[in-house]
Amino acid sequence: MKDKKENINQEEVESEEKIEVSEKSDKNSESEKESQENLLDQINTLKDALLRKTAESENLRKRLEKEKDDAVKYANKNFARDLLAVLDNFERINGSIASVKDKIDADPNLKAYFDGIAICEKELLSTFQKYGVSRIEVSAGNPFNHELHQAMCEVENDQQPAGTVVKVFQTGYKYHDRLLRPVMVSVSKKK
């Protein structure tokens, strides 16, 4: 009988140990699941961060590429703007000789001189066009465009609607698709 009691006690102890081991393994499996979930969350967070950094890096590369292309494309902008003064002088010369054209045509030396000036002006215009500098075409009667024109003064005028170009004082130019110098104009206004 004593053996039986010892046997029963032994079985109870073993049963309790199995329950404890079972509870520990349940706790271990729960903590492993939590650990795995935490690791998956960290992996997803890192993947997201990597995607964002990759996209940011790609956007930066594209922006720098565009800035480099623009720097090359517009590198001569200031040089071209400075040469506009030379072109303006050619236009002034041609404008001033119109009143004495008969005298110039009568003297072969003067005619050759002014023909040479006209050839230089044409060559400069050709070079400008070759490198992306173009004249902004505007004349009296055109509507005022604040993106291309600079109003030097307003003139009261009942014959034209308000905001219309009355006179062009100085020609404007573009460099590729950017404004190099605006057209200087007078603009009509109502009395």
mmCIF file of C-alpha atoms in Angstrom:
data_model
loop_
_atom_site.group_PDB
_atom_site.id
_atom_site.type_symbol
_atom_site.label_atom_id
_atom_site.label_comp_id
_atom_site.label_asym_id
_atom_site.label_seq_id
_atom_site.Cartn_x
_atom_site.Cartn_y
_atom_site.Cartn_z
ATOM 1 C CA MET A 1 0.000 0.000 0.000
ATOM 2 C CA LYS A 2 2.793 2.252 0.762
ATOM 3 C CA ASP A 3 4.097 1.527 -2.692
ATOM 4 C CA LYS A 4 0.776 2.446 -4.136
ATOM 5 C CA LYS A 5 0.759 5.781 -2.327
ATOM 6 C CA GLU A 6 4.264 6.485 -3.417
ATOM 7 C CA ASN A 7 3.303 5.563 -6.948
ATOM 8 C CA ILE A 8 0.298 7.881 -6.852
ATOM 9 C CA ASN A 9 2.413 10.667 -5.369
ATOM 10 C CA GLN A 10 5.017 10.071 -8.017
ATOM 11 C CA GLU A 11 2.377 10.233 -10.736
ATOM 12 C CA GLU A 12 0.945 13.434 -9.255
ATOM 13 C CA VAL A 13 4.393 15.019 -9.183
ATOM 14 C CA GLU A 14 5.043 13.936 -12.756
ATOM 15 C CA SER A 15 1.627 15.226 -13.793
ATOM 16 C CA GLU A 16 2.288 18.573 -12.126
ATOM 17 C CA GLU A 17 5.692 18.777 -13.812
ATOM 18 C CA LYS A 18 4.063 18.081 -17.190
ATOM 19 C CA ILE A 19 1.518 20.845 -16.551
ATOM 20 C CA GLU A 20 4.299 23.257 -15.605
ATOM 21 C CA VAL A 21 6.313 22.288 -18.689
ATOM 22 C CA SER A 22 3.179 22.665 -20.808
ATOM 23 C CA GLU A 23 2.461 26.112 -19.335
ATOM 24 C CA LYS A 24 6.078 27.140 -19.901
ATOM 25 C CA SER A 25 5.969 25.955 -23.497
ATOM 26 C CA ASP A 26 2.705 27.896 -24.038
ATOM 27 C CA LYS A 27 4.348 31.003 -22.602
ATOM 28 C CA ASN A 28 7.424 30.397 -24.762
ATOM 29 C CA SER A 29 5.339 29.984 -27.901
ATOM 30 C CA GLU A 30 3.418 33.206 -27.112
ATOM 31 C CA SER A 31 6.637 35.139 -26.539
ATOM 32 C CA GLU A 32 8.091 33.657 -29.737
ATOM 33 C CA LYS A 33 5.011 34.813 -31.660
ATOM 34 C CA GLU A 34 5.339 38.300 -30.194
ATOM 35 C CA SER A 35 9.029 38.298 -31.022
ATOM 36 C CA GLN A 36 8.310 37.210 -34.588
ATOM 37 C CA GLU A 37 5.631 39.883 -34.962
ATOM 38 C CA ASN A 38 8.051 42.517 -33.654
ATOM 39 C CA LEU A 39 10.698 41.342 -36.096
ATOM 40 C CA LEU A 40 8.208 41.433 -38.991
ATOM 41 C CA ASP A 41 7.178 44.964 -38.001
ATOM 42 C CA GLN A 42 10.828 46.018 -37.921
ATOM 43 C CA ILE A 43 11.440 44.405 -41.316
ATOM 44 C CA ASN A 44 8.422 46.195 -42.819
ATOM 45 C CA THR A 45 9.527 49.495 -41.295
ATOM 46 C CA LEU A 46 13.029 49.062 -42.704
ATOM 47 C CA LYS A 47 11.650 48.085 -46.125
ATOM 48 C CA ASP A 48 9.483 51.207 -46.146
ATOM 49 C CA ALA A 49 12.430 53.386 -45.112
ATOM 50 C CA LEU A 50 14.586 51.820 -47.825
ATOM 51 C CA LEU A 51 11.928 52.467 -50.484
ATOM 52 C CA ARG A 52 11.587 56.086 -49.379
ATOM 53 C CA LYS A 53 15.341 56.652 -49.392
ATOM 54 C CA THR A 54 15.642 55.016 -52.812
ATOM 55 C CA ALA A 55 12.865 57.228 -54.209
ATOM 56 C CA GLU A 56 14.407 60.299 -52.591
ATOM 57 C CA SER A 57 17.791 59.417 -54.062
ATOM 58 C CA GLU A 58 16.270 58.939 -57.529
ATOM 59 C CA ASN A 59 14.444 62.284 -57.320
ATOM 60 C CA LEU A 60 17.649 64.010 -56.244
ATOM 61 C CA ARG A 61 19.539 62.413 -59.137
ATOM 62 C CA LYS A 62 16.887 63.602 -61.624
ATOM 63 C CA ARG A 63 16.867 67.121 -60.167
ATOM 64 C CA LEU A 64 20.659 67.367 -60.305
ATOM 65 C CA GLU A 65 20.630 66.069 -63.885
ATOM 66 C CA LYS A 66 18.098 68.749 -64.879
ATOM 67 C CA GLU A 67 20.088 71.459 -63.094
ATOM 68 C CA LYS A 68 23.238 70.317 -64.890
ATOM 69 C CA ASP A 69 21.450 70.354 -68.254
ATOM 70 C CA ASP A 70 20.047 73.830 -67.539
ATOM 71 C CA ALA A 71 23.475 75.093 -66.474
ATOM 72 C CA VAL A 72 24.932 73.917 -69.775
ATOM 73 C CA LYS A 73 21.973 75.192 -71.821
ATOM 74 C CA TYR A 74 21.929 78.657 -70.223
ATOM 75 C CA ALA A 75 25.673 79.063 -69.568
ATOM 76 C CA ASN A 76 26.042 81.885 -72.115
ATOM 77 C CA LYS A 77 23.014 83.880 -70.997
ATOM 78 C CA ASN A 78 24.974 86.779 -69.472
ATOM 79 C CA PHE A 79 27.340 86.888 -72.440
ATOM 80 C CA ALA A 80 24.396 87.046 -74.847
ATOM 81 C CA ARG A 81 22.734 89.772 -72.754
ATOM 82 C CA ASP A 82 25.918 91.850 -72.877
ATOM 83 C CA LEU A 83 26.134 91.477 -76.665
ATOM 84 C CA LEU A 84 22.627 92.898 -77.023
ATOM 85 C CA ALA A 85 24.157 96.357 -76.510
ATOM 86 C CA VAL A 86 26.243 95.821 -79.660
ATOM 87 C CA LEU A 87 23.148 94.775 -81.591
ATOM 88 C CA ASP A 88 21.280 97.833 -80.260
ATOM 89 C CA ASN A 89 24.056 100.055 -81.610
ATOM 90 C CA PHE A 90 23.793 98.425 -85.036
ATOM 91 C CA GLU A 91 20.036 99.091 -85.005
ATOM 92 C CA ARG A 92 20.628 102.739 -84.013
ATOM 93 C CA ILE A 93 23.110 103.165 -86.871
ATOM 94 C CA ASN A 94 20.673 101.690 -89.375
ATOM 95 C CA GLY A 95 17.868 103.859 -87.999
ATOM 96 C CA SER A 96 19.912 107.031 -88.231
ATOM 97 C CA ILE A 97 21.091 106.493 -91.811
ATOM 98 C CA ALA A 98 17.546 106.206 -93.165
ATOM 99 C CA SER A 99 17.228 110.005 -93.245
ATOM 100 C CA VAL A 100 20.473 110.438 -95.236
ATOM 101 C CA LYS A 101 20.130 107.376 -97.465
ATOM 102 C CA ASP A 102 20.357 109.477 -100.676
ATOM 103 C CA LYS A 103 23.727 110.963 -99.647
ATOM 104 C CA ILE A 104 25.093 107.535 -98.675
ATOM 105 C CA ASP A 105 24.001 105.982 -101.976
ATOM 106 C CA ALA A 106 25.722 108.835 -103.865
ATOM 107 C CA ASP A 107 29.108 108.224 -102.204
ATOM 108 C CA PRO A 108 30.549 104.733 -102.944
ATOM 109 C CA ASN A 109 32.874 104.857 -99.925
ATOM 110 C CA LEU A 110 30.054 105.687 -97.502
ATOM 111 C CA LYS A 111 27.835 103.064 -99.116
ATOM 112 C CA ALA A 112 30.538 100.386 -98.702
ATOM 113 C CA TYR A 113 31.057 101.451 -95.088
ATOM 114 C CA PHE A 114 27.373 101.207 -94.164
ATOM 115 C CA ASP A 115 26.962 97.995 -96.179
ATOM 116 C CA GLY A 116 29.763 96.544 -94.024
ATOM 117 C CA ILE A 117 27.890 97.600 -90.892
ATOM 118 C CA ALA A 118 24.712 95.927 -92.198
ATOM 119 C CA ILE A 119 26.670 92.725 -92.919
ATOM 120 C CA CYS A 120 28.107 92.740 -89.366
ATOM 121 C CA GLU A 121 24.604 93.170 -87.932
ATOM 122 C CA LYS A 122 23.286 90.264 -90.026
ATOM 123 C CA GLU A 123 26.194 88.082 -88.918
ATOM 124 C CA LEU A 124 25.575 88.906 -85.258
ATOM 125 C CA LEU A 125 21.850 88.137 -85.648
ATOM 126 C CA SER A 126 22.719 84.845 -87.366
ATOM 127 C CA THR A 127 25.071 83.899 -84.522
ATOM 128 C CA PHE A 128 22.442 84.819 -81.948
ATOM 129 C CA GLN A 129 19.899 82.632 -83.705
ATOM 130 C CA LYS A 130 22.397 79.764 -83.921
ATOM 131 C CA TYR A 131 22.856 79.825 -80.135
ATOM 132 C CA GLY A 132 19.196 80.226 -79.168
ATOM 133 C CA VAL A 133 18.801 84.001 -78.913
ATOM 134 C CA SER A 134 15.663 85.166 -80.695
ATOM 135 C CA ARG A 135 13.942 88.500 -81.127
ATOM 136 C CA ILE A 136 10.542 88.992 -79.504
ATOM 137 C CA GLU A 137 8.261 90.267 -82.246
ATOM 138 C CA VAL A 138 5.845 92.984 -81.143
ATOM 139 C CA SER A 139 4.420 96.062 -82.790
ATOM 140 C CA ALA A 140 2.035 98.884 -82.005
ATOM 141 C CA GLY A 141 -1.485 97.570 -81.558
ATOM 142 C CA ASN A 142 -0.476 94.278 -79.950
ATOM 143 C CA PRO A 143 -1.863 93.572 -76.474
ATOM 144 C CA PHE A 144 0.545 94.179 -73.593
ATOM 145 C CA ASN A 145 2.045 90.932 -72.241
ATOM 146 C CA HIS A 146 3.595 91.363 -68.787
ATOM 147 C CA GLU A 147 5.735 88.241 -69.306
ATOM 148 C CA LEU A 148 7.484 89.668 -72.393
ATOM 149 C CA HIS A 149 7.007 93.443 -72.218
ATOM 150 C CA GLN A 150 8.082 96.148 -69.825
ATOM 151 C CA ALA A 151 5.857 99.221 -69.774
ATOM 152 C CA MET A 152 8.011 102.341 -69.739
ATOM 153 C CA CYS A 153 5.046 104.717 -69.710
ATOM 154 C CA GLU A 154 1.299 104.924 -70.188
ATOM 155 C CA VAL A 155 -0.182 107.072 -72.928
ATOM 156 C CA GLU A 156 -3.764 108.319 -72.913
ATOM 157 C CA ASN A 157 -5.302 107.021 -76.109
ATOM 158 C CA ASP A 158 -8.967 106.714 -77.091
ATOM 159 C CA GLN A 159 -8.185 105.028 -80.416
ATOM 160 C CA GLN A 160 -6.823 101.823 -78.876
ATOM 161 C CA PRO A 161 -8.128 99.726 -76.002
ATOM 162 C CA ALA A 162 -6.391 100.065 -72.641
ATOM 163 C CA GLY A 163 -3.410 97.746 -72.243
ATOM 164 C CA THR A 164 -2.365 97.932 -75.898
ATOM 165 C CA VAL A 165 1.209 98.578 -77.052
ATOM 166 C CA VAL A 166 1.443 102.101 -78.509
ATOM 167 C CA LYS A 167 5.167 102.292 -79.285
ATOM 168 C CA VAL A 168 8.209 100.005 -79.034
ATOM 169 C CA PHE A 169 11.249 101.742 -77.529
ATOM 170 C CA GLN A 170 13.664 98.808 -77.411
ATOM 171 C CA THR A 171 13.548 95.312 -78.885
ATOM 172 C CA GLY A 172 13.349 92.377 -76.498
ATOM 173 C CA TYR A 173 14.999 88.963 -76.788
ATOM 174 C CA LYS A 174 14.610 85.421 -75.497
ATOM 175 C CA TYR A 175 17.388 82.944 -74.781
ATOM 176 C CA HIS A 176 15.985 79.516 -75.637
ATOM 177 C CA ASP A 177 12.723 79.577 -73.670
ATOM 178 C CA ARG A 178 13.740 82.202 -71.087
ATOM 179 C CA LEU A 179 13.406 85.955 -71.253
ATOM 180 C CA LEU A 180 16.765 87.596 -71.908
ATOM 181 C CA ARG A 181 15.504 91.178 -72.097
ATOM 182 C CA PRO A 182 11.897 92.408 -72.154
ATOM 183 C CA VAL A 183 10.542 94.591 -74.948
ATOM 184 C CA MET A 184 10.426 98.201 -73.706
ATOM 185 C CA VAL A 185 7.057 99.681 -74.707
ATOM 186 C CA SER A 186 4.548 102.420 -74.030
ATOM 187 C CA VAL A 187 1.037 101.226 -73.222
ATOM 188 C CA SER A 188 -2.312 102.871 -73.913
ATOM 189 C CA LYS A 189 -4.753 103.862 -71.203
ATOM 190 C CA LYS A 190 -8.185 105.454 -71.366
ATOM 191 C CA LYS A 191 -8.606 109.175 -70.740
#
